[in-house]
Amino acid sequence: MPHNRMLEQYWKEHLSLYVFIGVIFITGVVFGAIMVGALSLEQKQEITRYLSNFFSMVDQGELNGDVTASFRDTLALHMKWVLIIWLLGMSVIGLPLILILDFLKGVLIGFTVGYMVGTLSWKGLLFALVSVVPQNLIVIPVFIVCSVTAVAFSVRLVKNRFIHKKGQLFEPLMRFSGVTLGSGVLLVGVALFEAYISPAMMKWVTPMLVALGAA
């Protein structure tokens, strides 16, 4: 079937990029988790105080005040990542910066989960499972797909303009922009989840964690 052949061709052309970017992201996660052990005692105490205040706010329902603002801020944050990747993919010099962004995304997630688990043990793992993991099951694949598409387009741009100096870019550009647009639609759903559902899930867990500051 034509659809199956197109899918097979797509994976043949992009599988190596998915593996490469996936390894970069995982390396970032590992690096972020290792960074937890490099924190000084003062830094750990400061983060612990912040988490204690945050858990108290969640437990008291203070994060449920302006859900619309929370949705808007969360969506804006996700969209910035996607738009930056799109803009970098449109430029020749943007390719290494895309890889750096993927690494940094992994570092952020690795550090967050690593600190919670390292400090709060199974309670921290439980909180990470309700506050970090659900939305990132969508966000991470979306970012990786955007990154692969951006890198592929950037490579094609280099080949067409500087090596072969021929070839059409309109169709690849439309596919690239279409992936970015589709990613934006998915991220709207993620932002809705983070604004309306995630606080309720966190509130279910935080009663076990509000005593962190007094520990």
PDB file of C-alpha atoms in Angstrom:
ATOM      1  CA  MET A   1       0.000   0.000   0.000  1.00  0.00           C
ATOM      2  CA  PRO A   2       1.258   3.553  -0.745  1.00  0.00           C
ATOM      3  CA  HIS A   3       0.747   4.616   2.858  1.00  0.00           C
ATOM      4  CA  ASN A   4       2.854   1.730   4.150  1.00  0.00           C
ATOM      5  CA  ARG A   5       5.576   2.481   1.624  1.00  0.00           C
ATOM      6  CA  MET A   6       5.622   6.144   2.660  1.00  0.00           C
ATOM      7  CA  LEU A   7       5.867   5.157   6.317  1.00  0.00           C
ATOM      8  CA  GLU A   8       8.642   2.691   5.552  1.00  0.00           C
ATOM      9  CA  GLN A   9      10.510   5.327   3.569  1.00  0.00           C
ATOM     10  CA  TYR A  10      10.080   7.854   6.379  1.00  0.00           C
ATOM     11  CA  TRP A  11      11.587   5.523   8.982  1.00  0.00           C
ATOM     12  CA  LYS A  12      14.374   4.559   6.608  1.00  0.00           C
ATOM     13  CA  GLU A  13      15.334   8.213   6.217  1.00  0.00           C
ATOM     14  CA  HIS A  14      14.814   9.346   9.820  1.00  0.00           C
ATOM     15  CA  LEU A  15      15.493   6.360  12.085  1.00  0.00           C
ATOM     16  CA  SER A  16      19.146   7.273  12.582  1.00  0.00           C
ATOM     17  CA  LEU A  17      18.111  10.816  13.590  1.00  0.00           C
ATOM     18  CA  TYR A  18      15.583   9.483  16.100  1.00  0.00           C
ATOM     19  CA  VAL A  19      18.245   7.246  17.630  1.00  0.00           C
ATOM     20  CA  PHE A  20      20.816  10.050  17.697  1.00  0.00           C
ATOM     21  CA  ILE A  21      18.497  12.651  19.262  1.00  0.00           C
ATOM     22  CA  GLY A  22      17.056  10.045  21.631  1.00  0.00           C
ATOM     23  CA  VAL A  23      20.566   9.264  22.883  1.00  0.00           C
ATOM     24  CA  ILE A  24      21.265  12.982  23.369  1.00  0.00           C
ATOM     25  CA  PHE A  25      18.059  13.394  25.375  1.00  0.00           C
ATOM     26  CA  ILE A  26      18.750  10.329  27.542  1.00  0.00           C
ATOM     27  CA  THR A  27      22.305  11.558  28.118  1.00  0.00           C
ATOM     28  CA  GLY A  28      20.797  14.823  29.349  1.00  0.00           C
ATOM     29  CA  VAL A  29      18.488  12.940  31.736  1.00  0.00           C
ATOM     30  CA  VAL A  30      21.428  10.996  33.167  1.00  0.00           C
ATOM     31  CA  PHE A  31      23.527  14.160  33.461  1.00  0.00           C
ATOM     32  CA  GLY A  32      20.665  15.945  35.246  1.00  0.00           C
ATOM     33  CA  ALA A  33      20.318  13.084  37.727  1.00  0.00           C
ATOM     34  CA  ILE A  34      24.074  13.129  38.370  1.00  0.00           C
ATOM     35  CA  MET A  35      23.942  16.892  39.002  1.00  0.00           C
ATOM     36  CA  VAL A  36      21.785  16.228  42.075  1.00  0.00           C
ATOM     37  CA  GLY A  37      24.739  14.598  43.805  1.00  0.00           C
ATOM     38  CA  ALA A  38      26.958  17.578  43.009  1.00  0.00           C
ATOM     39  CA  LEU A  39      24.766  20.064  44.885  1.00  0.00           C
ATOM     40  CA  SER A  40      26.162  21.659  48.003  1.00  0.00           C
ATOM     41  CA  LEU A  41      24.369  21.329  51.340  1.00  0.00           C
ATOM     42  CA  GLU A  42      23.197  24.952  51.141  1.00  0.00           C
ATOM     43  CA  GLN A  43      21.783  24.430  47.655  1.00  0.00           C
ATOM     44  CA  LYS A  44      19.931  21.308  48.760  1.00  0.00           C
ATOM     45  CA  GLN A  45      18.495  23.122  51.769  1.00  0.00           C
ATOM     46  CA  GLU A  46      17.313  26.000  49.551  1.00  0.00           C
ATOM     47  CA  ILE A  47      15.615  23.632  47.106  1.00  0.00           C
ATOM     48  CA  THR A  48      14.065  21.705  49.983  1.00  0.00           C
ATOM     49  CA  ARG A  49      12.601  24.917  51.406  1.00  0.00           C
ATOM     50  CA  TYR A  50      11.162  25.804  48.019  1.00  0.00           C
ATOM     51  CA  LEU A  51       9.612  22.346  47.638  1.00  0.00           C
ATOM     52  CA  SER A  52       8.178  22.523  51.145  1.00  0.00           C
ATOM     53  CA  ASN A  53       6.465  25.821  50.330  1.00  0.00           C
ATOM     54  CA  PHE A  54       5.251  24.452  47.028  1.00  0.00           C
ATOM     55  CA  PHE A  55       3.788  21.324  48.648  1.00  0.00           C
ATOM     56  CA  SER A  56       2.000  23.499  51.207  1.00  0.00           C
ATOM     57  CA  MET A  57       0.530  25.664  48.454  1.00  0.00           C
ATOM     58  CA  VAL A  58      -0.710  22.602  46.576  1.00  0.00           C
ATOM     59  CA  ASP A  59      -2.155  21.044  49.718  1.00  0.00           C
ATOM     60  CA  GLN A  60      -4.025  24.261  50.540  1.00  0.00           C
ATOM     61  CA  GLY A  61      -5.352  24.556  47.013  1.00  0.00           C
ATOM     62  CA  GLU A  62      -3.578  27.847  46.318  1.00  0.00           C
ATOM     63  CA  LEU A  63      -2.508  26.687  42.856  1.00  0.00           C
ATOM     64  CA  ASN A  64      -6.135  26.340  41.758  1.00  0.00           C
ATOM     65  CA  GLY A  65      -6.772  30.090  41.884  1.00  0.00           C
ATOM     66  CA  ASP A  66      -6.390  31.291  38.283  1.00  0.00           C
ATOM     67  CA  VAL A  67      -6.591  28.214  36.090  1.00  0.00           C
ATOM     68  CA  THR A  68      -6.817  30.289  32.914  1.00  0.00           C
ATOM     69  CA  ALA A  69      -3.534  32.061  33.698  1.00  0.00           C
ATOM     70  CA  SER A  70      -1.906  28.722  34.514  1.00  0.00           C
ATOM     71  CA  PHE A  71      -3.075  27.295  31.180  1.00  0.00           C
ATOM     72  CA  ARG A  72      -1.844  30.357  29.306  1.00  0.00           C
ATOM     73  CA  ASP A  73       1.585  30.337  30.965  1.00  0.00           C
ATOM     74  CA  THR A  74       2.073  26.598  30.494  1.00  0.00           C
ATOM     75  CA  LEU A  75       1.021  26.715  26.845  1.00  0.00           C
ATOM     76  CA  ALA A  76       3.312  29.698  26.204  1.00  0.00           C
ATOM     77  CA  LEU A  77       6.267  27.813  27.702  1.00  0.00           C
ATOM     78  CA  HIS A  78       5.697  24.715  25.548  1.00  0.00           C
ATOM     79  CA  MET A  79       5.083  26.779  22.422  1.00  0.00           C
ATOM     80  CA  LYS A  80       8.327  28.699  22.922  1.00  0.00           C
ATOM     81  CA  TRP A  81      10.302  25.438  22.827  1.00  0.00           C
ATOM     82  CA  VAL A  82       8.546  24.306  19.626  1.00  0.00           C
ATOM     83  CA  LEU A  83       8.843  27.684  17.910  1.00  0.00           C
ATOM     84  CA  ILE A  84      12.522  27.970  18.805  1.00  0.00           C
ATOM     85  CA  ILE A  85      13.135  24.517  17.320  1.00  0.00           C
ATOM     86  CA  TRP A  86      11.204  25.543  14.178  1.00  0.00           C
ATOM     87  CA  LEU A  87      13.199  28.754  13.790  1.00  0.00           C
ATOM     88  CA  LEU A  88      16.509  26.963  14.354  1.00  0.00           C
ATOM     89  CA  GLY A  89      15.546  24.339  11.779  1.00  0.00           C
ATOM     90  CA  MET A  90      15.049  27.114   9.217  1.00  0.00           C
ATOM     91  CA  SER A  91      18.684  28.178   9.595  1.00  0.00           C
ATOM     92  CA  VAL A  92      21.909  26.429   8.763  1.00  0.00           C
ATOM     93  CA  ILE A  93      23.587  27.318  12.066  1.00  0.00           C
ATOM     94  CA  GLY A  94      20.594  26.157  14.107  1.00  0.00           C
ATOM     95  CA  LEU A  95      21.312  22.428  13.898  1.00  0.00           C
ATOM     96  CA  PRO A  96      23.742  22.159  16.863  1.00  0.00           C
ATOM     97  CA  LEU A  97      21.505  24.454  18.917  1.00  0.00           C
ATOM     98  CA  ILE A  98      18.576  22.066  18.430  1.00  0.00           C
ATOM     99  CA  LEU A  99      20.689  19.258  19.856  1.00  0.00           C
ATOM    100  CA  ILE A 100      21.662  21.457  22.803  1.00  0.00           C
ATOM    101  CA  LEU A 101      17.970  22.162  23.505  1.00  0.00           C
ATOM    102  CA  ASP A 102      17.191  18.437  23.538  1.00  0.00           C
ATOM    103  CA  PHE A 103      20.062  17.840  25.925  1.00  0.00           C
ATOM    104  CA  LEU A 104      18.899  20.651  28.221  1.00  0.00           C
ATOM    105  CA  LYS A 105      15.339  19.301  28.207  1.00  0.00           C
ATOM    106  CA  GLY A 106      16.709  15.961  29.369  1.00  0.00           C
ATOM    107  CA  VAL A 107      18.804  17.674  32.053  1.00  0.00           C
ATOM    108  CA  LEU A 108      15.738  19.486  33.443  1.00  0.00           C
ATOM    109  CA  ILE A 109      13.689  16.308  33.682  1.00  0.00           C
ATOM    110  CA  GLY A 110      16.560  14.217  35.035  1.00  0.00           C
ATOM    111  CA  PHE A 111      17.410  16.775  37.693  1.00  0.00           C
ATOM    112  CA  THR A 112      13.783  17.262  38.781  1.00  0.00           C
ATOM    113  CA  VAL A 113      12.975  13.574  39.103  1.00  0.00           C
ATOM    114  CA  GLY A 114      16.417  12.734  40.480  1.00  0.00           C
ATOM    115  CA  TYR A 115      16.165  15.322  43.235  1.00  0.00           C
ATOM    116  CA  MET A 116      12.667  14.288  44.259  1.00  0.00           C
ATOM    117  CA  VAL A 117      13.566  10.616  44.418  1.00  0.00           C
ATOM    118  CA  GLY A 118      16.937  11.251  46.074  1.00  0.00           C
ATOM    119  CA  THR A 119      15.451  13.524  48.736  1.00  0.00           C
ATOM    120  CA  LEU A 120      11.988  12.077  49.314  1.00  0.00           C
ATOM    121  CA  SER A 121      12.507   8.428  48.360  1.00  0.00           C
ATOM    122  CA  TRP A 122       9.303   6.649  47.279  1.00  0.00           C
ATOM    123  CA  LYS A 123       7.161   9.684  48.170  1.00  0.00           C
ATOM    124  CA  GLY A 124       9.225  11.791  45.793  1.00  0.00           C
ATOM    125  CA  LEU A 125       8.857   9.119  43.127  1.00  0.00           C
ATOM    126  CA  LEU A 126       5.085   9.127  43.640  1.00  0.00           C
ATOM    127  CA  PHE A 127       4.955  12.923  43.351  1.00  0.00           C
ATOM    128  CA  ALA A 128       7.079  12.821  40.195  1.00  0.00           C
ATOM    129  CA  LEU A 129       4.714  10.221  38.716  1.00  0.00           C
ATOM    130  CA  VAL A 130       1.734  12.563  39.102  1.00  0.00           C
ATOM    131  CA  SER A 131       3.416  15.937  38.506  1.00  0.00           C
ATOM    132  CA  VAL A 132       6.181  15.342  35.946  1.00  0.00           C
ATOM    133  CA  VAL A 133       5.621  12.076  34.112  1.00  0.00           C
ATOM    134  CA  PRO A 134       2.045  12.322  32.684  1.00  0.00           C
ATOM    135  CA  GLN A 135       2.469  15.452  30.561  1.00  0.00           C
ATOM    136  CA  ASN A 136       5.986  14.499  29.517  1.00  0.00           C
ATOM    137  CA  LEU A 137       4.672  11.275  28.002  1.00  0.00           C
ATOM    138  CA  ILE A 138       3.357  13.614  25.288  1.00  0.00           C
ATOM    139  CA  VAL A 139       5.746  16.559  25.525  1.00  0.00           C
ATOM    140  CA  ILE A 140       8.967  14.558  25.108  1.00  0.00           C
ATOM    141  CA  PRO A 141       7.863  12.653  21.968  1.00  0.00           C
ATOM    142  CA  VAL A 142       6.526  15.910  20.507  1.00  0.00           C
ATOM    143  CA  PHE A 143       9.848  17.673  21.083  1.00  0.00           C
ATOM    144  CA  ILE A 144      11.809  14.750  19.660  1.00  0.00           C
ATOM    145  CA  VAL A 145       9.630  14.595  16.538  1.00  0.00           C
ATOM    146  CA  CYS A 146       9.973  18.370  16.089  1.00  0.00           C
ATOM    147  CA  SER A 147      13.734  18.135  16.586  1.00  0.00           C
ATOM    148  CA  VAL A 148      14.133  15.279  14.093  1.00  0.00           C
ATOM    149  CA  THR A 149      12.040  17.144  11.513  1.00  0.00           C
ATOM    150  CA  ALA A 150      13.991  20.352  12.115  1.00  0.00           C
ATOM    151  CA  VAL A 151      17.370  18.627  11.827  1.00  0.00           C
ATOM    152  CA  ALA A 152      16.277  16.785   8.668  1.00  0.00           C
ATOM    153  CA  PHE A 153      15.112  20.042   7.088  1.00  0.00           C
ATOM    154  CA  SER A 154      18.291  21.855   8.118  1.00  0.00           C
ATOM    155  CA  VAL A 155      20.420  19.104   6.568  1.00  0.00           C
ATOM    156  CA  ARG A 156      18.337  19.260   3.382  1.00  0.00           C
ATOM    157  CA  LEU A 157      18.766  23.047   3.372  1.00  0.00           C
ATOM    158  CA  VAL A 158      22.543  22.679   3.549  1.00  0.00           C
ATOM    159  CA  LYS A 159      22.587  20.102   0.741  1.00  0.00           C
ATOM    160  CA  ASN A 160      20.279  22.053  -1.559  1.00  0.00           C
ATOM    161  CA  ARG A 161      21.865  25.455  -1.082  1.00  0.00           C
ATOM    162  CA  PHE A 162      25.567  24.763  -0.486  1.00  0.00           C
ATOM    163  CA  ILE A 163      26.412  21.307  -1.882  1.00  0.00           C
ATOM    164  CA  HIS A 164      24.121  20.369  -4.784  1.00  0.00           C
ATOM    165  CA  LYS A 165      22.800  23.919  -5.165  1.00  0.00           C
ATOM    166  CA  LYS A 166      19.511  22.628  -6.540  1.00  0.00           C
ATOM    167  CA  GLY A 167      16.291  21.010  -5.426  1.00  0.00           C
ATOM    168  CA  GLN A 168      12.951  22.252  -4.186  1.00  0.00           C
ATOM    169  CA  LEU A 169      12.436  23.203  -0.550  1.00  0.00           C
ATOM    170  CA  PHE A 170       8.752  24.136  -0.653  1.00  0.00           C
ATOM    171  CA  GLU A 171       7.360  20.656  -0.012  1.00  0.00           C
ATOM    172  CA  PRO A 172       9.845  19.800   2.782  1.00  0.00           C
ATOM    173  CA  LEU A 173       9.143  23.220   4.326  1.00  0.00           C
ATOM    174  CA  MET A 174       5.383  22.545   4.288  1.00  0.00           C
ATOM    175  CA  ARG A 175       5.918  19.154   5.945  1.00  0.00           C
ATOM    176  CA  PHE A 176       8.209  20.723   8.538  1.00  0.00           C
ATOM    177  CA  SER A 177       5.719  23.506   9.262  1.00  0.00           C
ATOM    178  CA  GLY A 178       2.854  20.994   9.331  1.00  0.00           C
ATOM    179  CA  VAL A 179       4.639  18.925  11.977  1.00  0.00           C
ATOM    180  CA  THR A 180       5.224  22.086  14.020  1.00  0.00           C
ATOM    181  CA  LEU A 181       1.563  23.078  13.731  1.00  0.00           C
ATOM    182  CA  GLY A 182       0.385  19.586  14.684  1.00  0.00           C
ATOM    183  CA  SER A 183       2.735  19.621  17.656  1.00  0.00           C
ATOM    184  CA  GLY A 184       1.221  22.912  18.762  1.00  0.00           C
ATOM    185  CA  VAL A 185      -2.255  21.370  18.722  1.00  0.00           C
ATOM    186  CA  LEU A 186      -1.072  18.466  20.882  1.00  0.00           C
ATOM    187  CA  LEU A 187       0.576  20.873  23.302  1.00  0.00           C
ATOM    188  CA  VAL A 188      -2.721  22.713  23.767  1.00  0.00           C
ATOM    189  CA  GLY A 189      -4.109  19.455  25.164  1.00  0.00           C
ATOM    190  CA  VAL A 190      -1.044  19.036  27.371  1.00  0.00           C
ATOM    191  CA  ALA A 191      -1.434  22.567  28.743  1.00  0.00           C
ATOM    192  CA  LEU A 192      -5.113  21.893  29.507  1.00  0.00           C
ATOM    193  CA  PHE A 193      -4.105  18.761  31.400  1.00  0.00           C
ATOM    194  CA  GLU A 194      -1.429  20.602  33.384  1.00  0.00           C
ATOM    195  CA  ALA A 195      -3.792  23.461  34.264  1.00  0.00           C
ATOM    196  CA  TYR A 196      -6.956  21.531  35.139  1.00  0.00           C
ATOM    197  CA  ILE A 197      -6.021  17.945  36.050  1.00  0.00           C
ATOM    198  CA  SER A 198      -2.418  17.952  37.248  1.00  0.00           C
ATOM    199  CA  PRO A 199      -3.093  20.175  40.326  1.00  0.00           C
ATOM    200  CA  ALA A 200      -5.794  17.768  41.515  1.00  0.00           C
ATOM    201  CA  MET A 201      -3.413  14.814  41.095  1.00  0.00           C
ATOM    202  CA  MET A 202      -0.678  16.642  43.020  1.00  0.00           C
ATOM    203  CA  LYS A 203      -3.115  17.595  45.782  1.00  0.00           C
ATOM    204  CA  TRP A 204      -3.832  13.889  46.275  1.00  0.00           C
ATOM    205  CA  VAL A 205      -0.136  13.212  47.014  1.00  0.00           C
ATOM    206  CA  THR A 206       0.994  16.345  48.882  1.00  0.00           C
ATOM    207  CA  PRO A 207      -0.514  15.504  52.320  1.00  0.00           C
ATOM    208  CA  MET A 208       2.346  13.020  52.657  1.00  0.00           C
ATOM    209  CA  LEU A 209       4.889  15.689  51.774  1.00  0.00           C
ATOM    210  CA  VAL A 210       3.814  18.871  53.606  1.00  0.00           C
ATOM    211  CA  ALA A 211       5.881  17.848  56.631  1.00  0.00           C
ATOM    212  CA  LEU A 212       9.049  17.974  54.536  1.00  0.00           C
ATOM    213  CA  GLY A 213      10.074  21.362  55.870  1.00  0.00           C
ATOM    214  CA  ALA A 214       9.714  20.196  59.457  1.00  0.00           C
ATOM    215  CA  ALA A 215      11.685  17.013  58.877  1.00  0.00           C
TER     216      ALA A 215
END
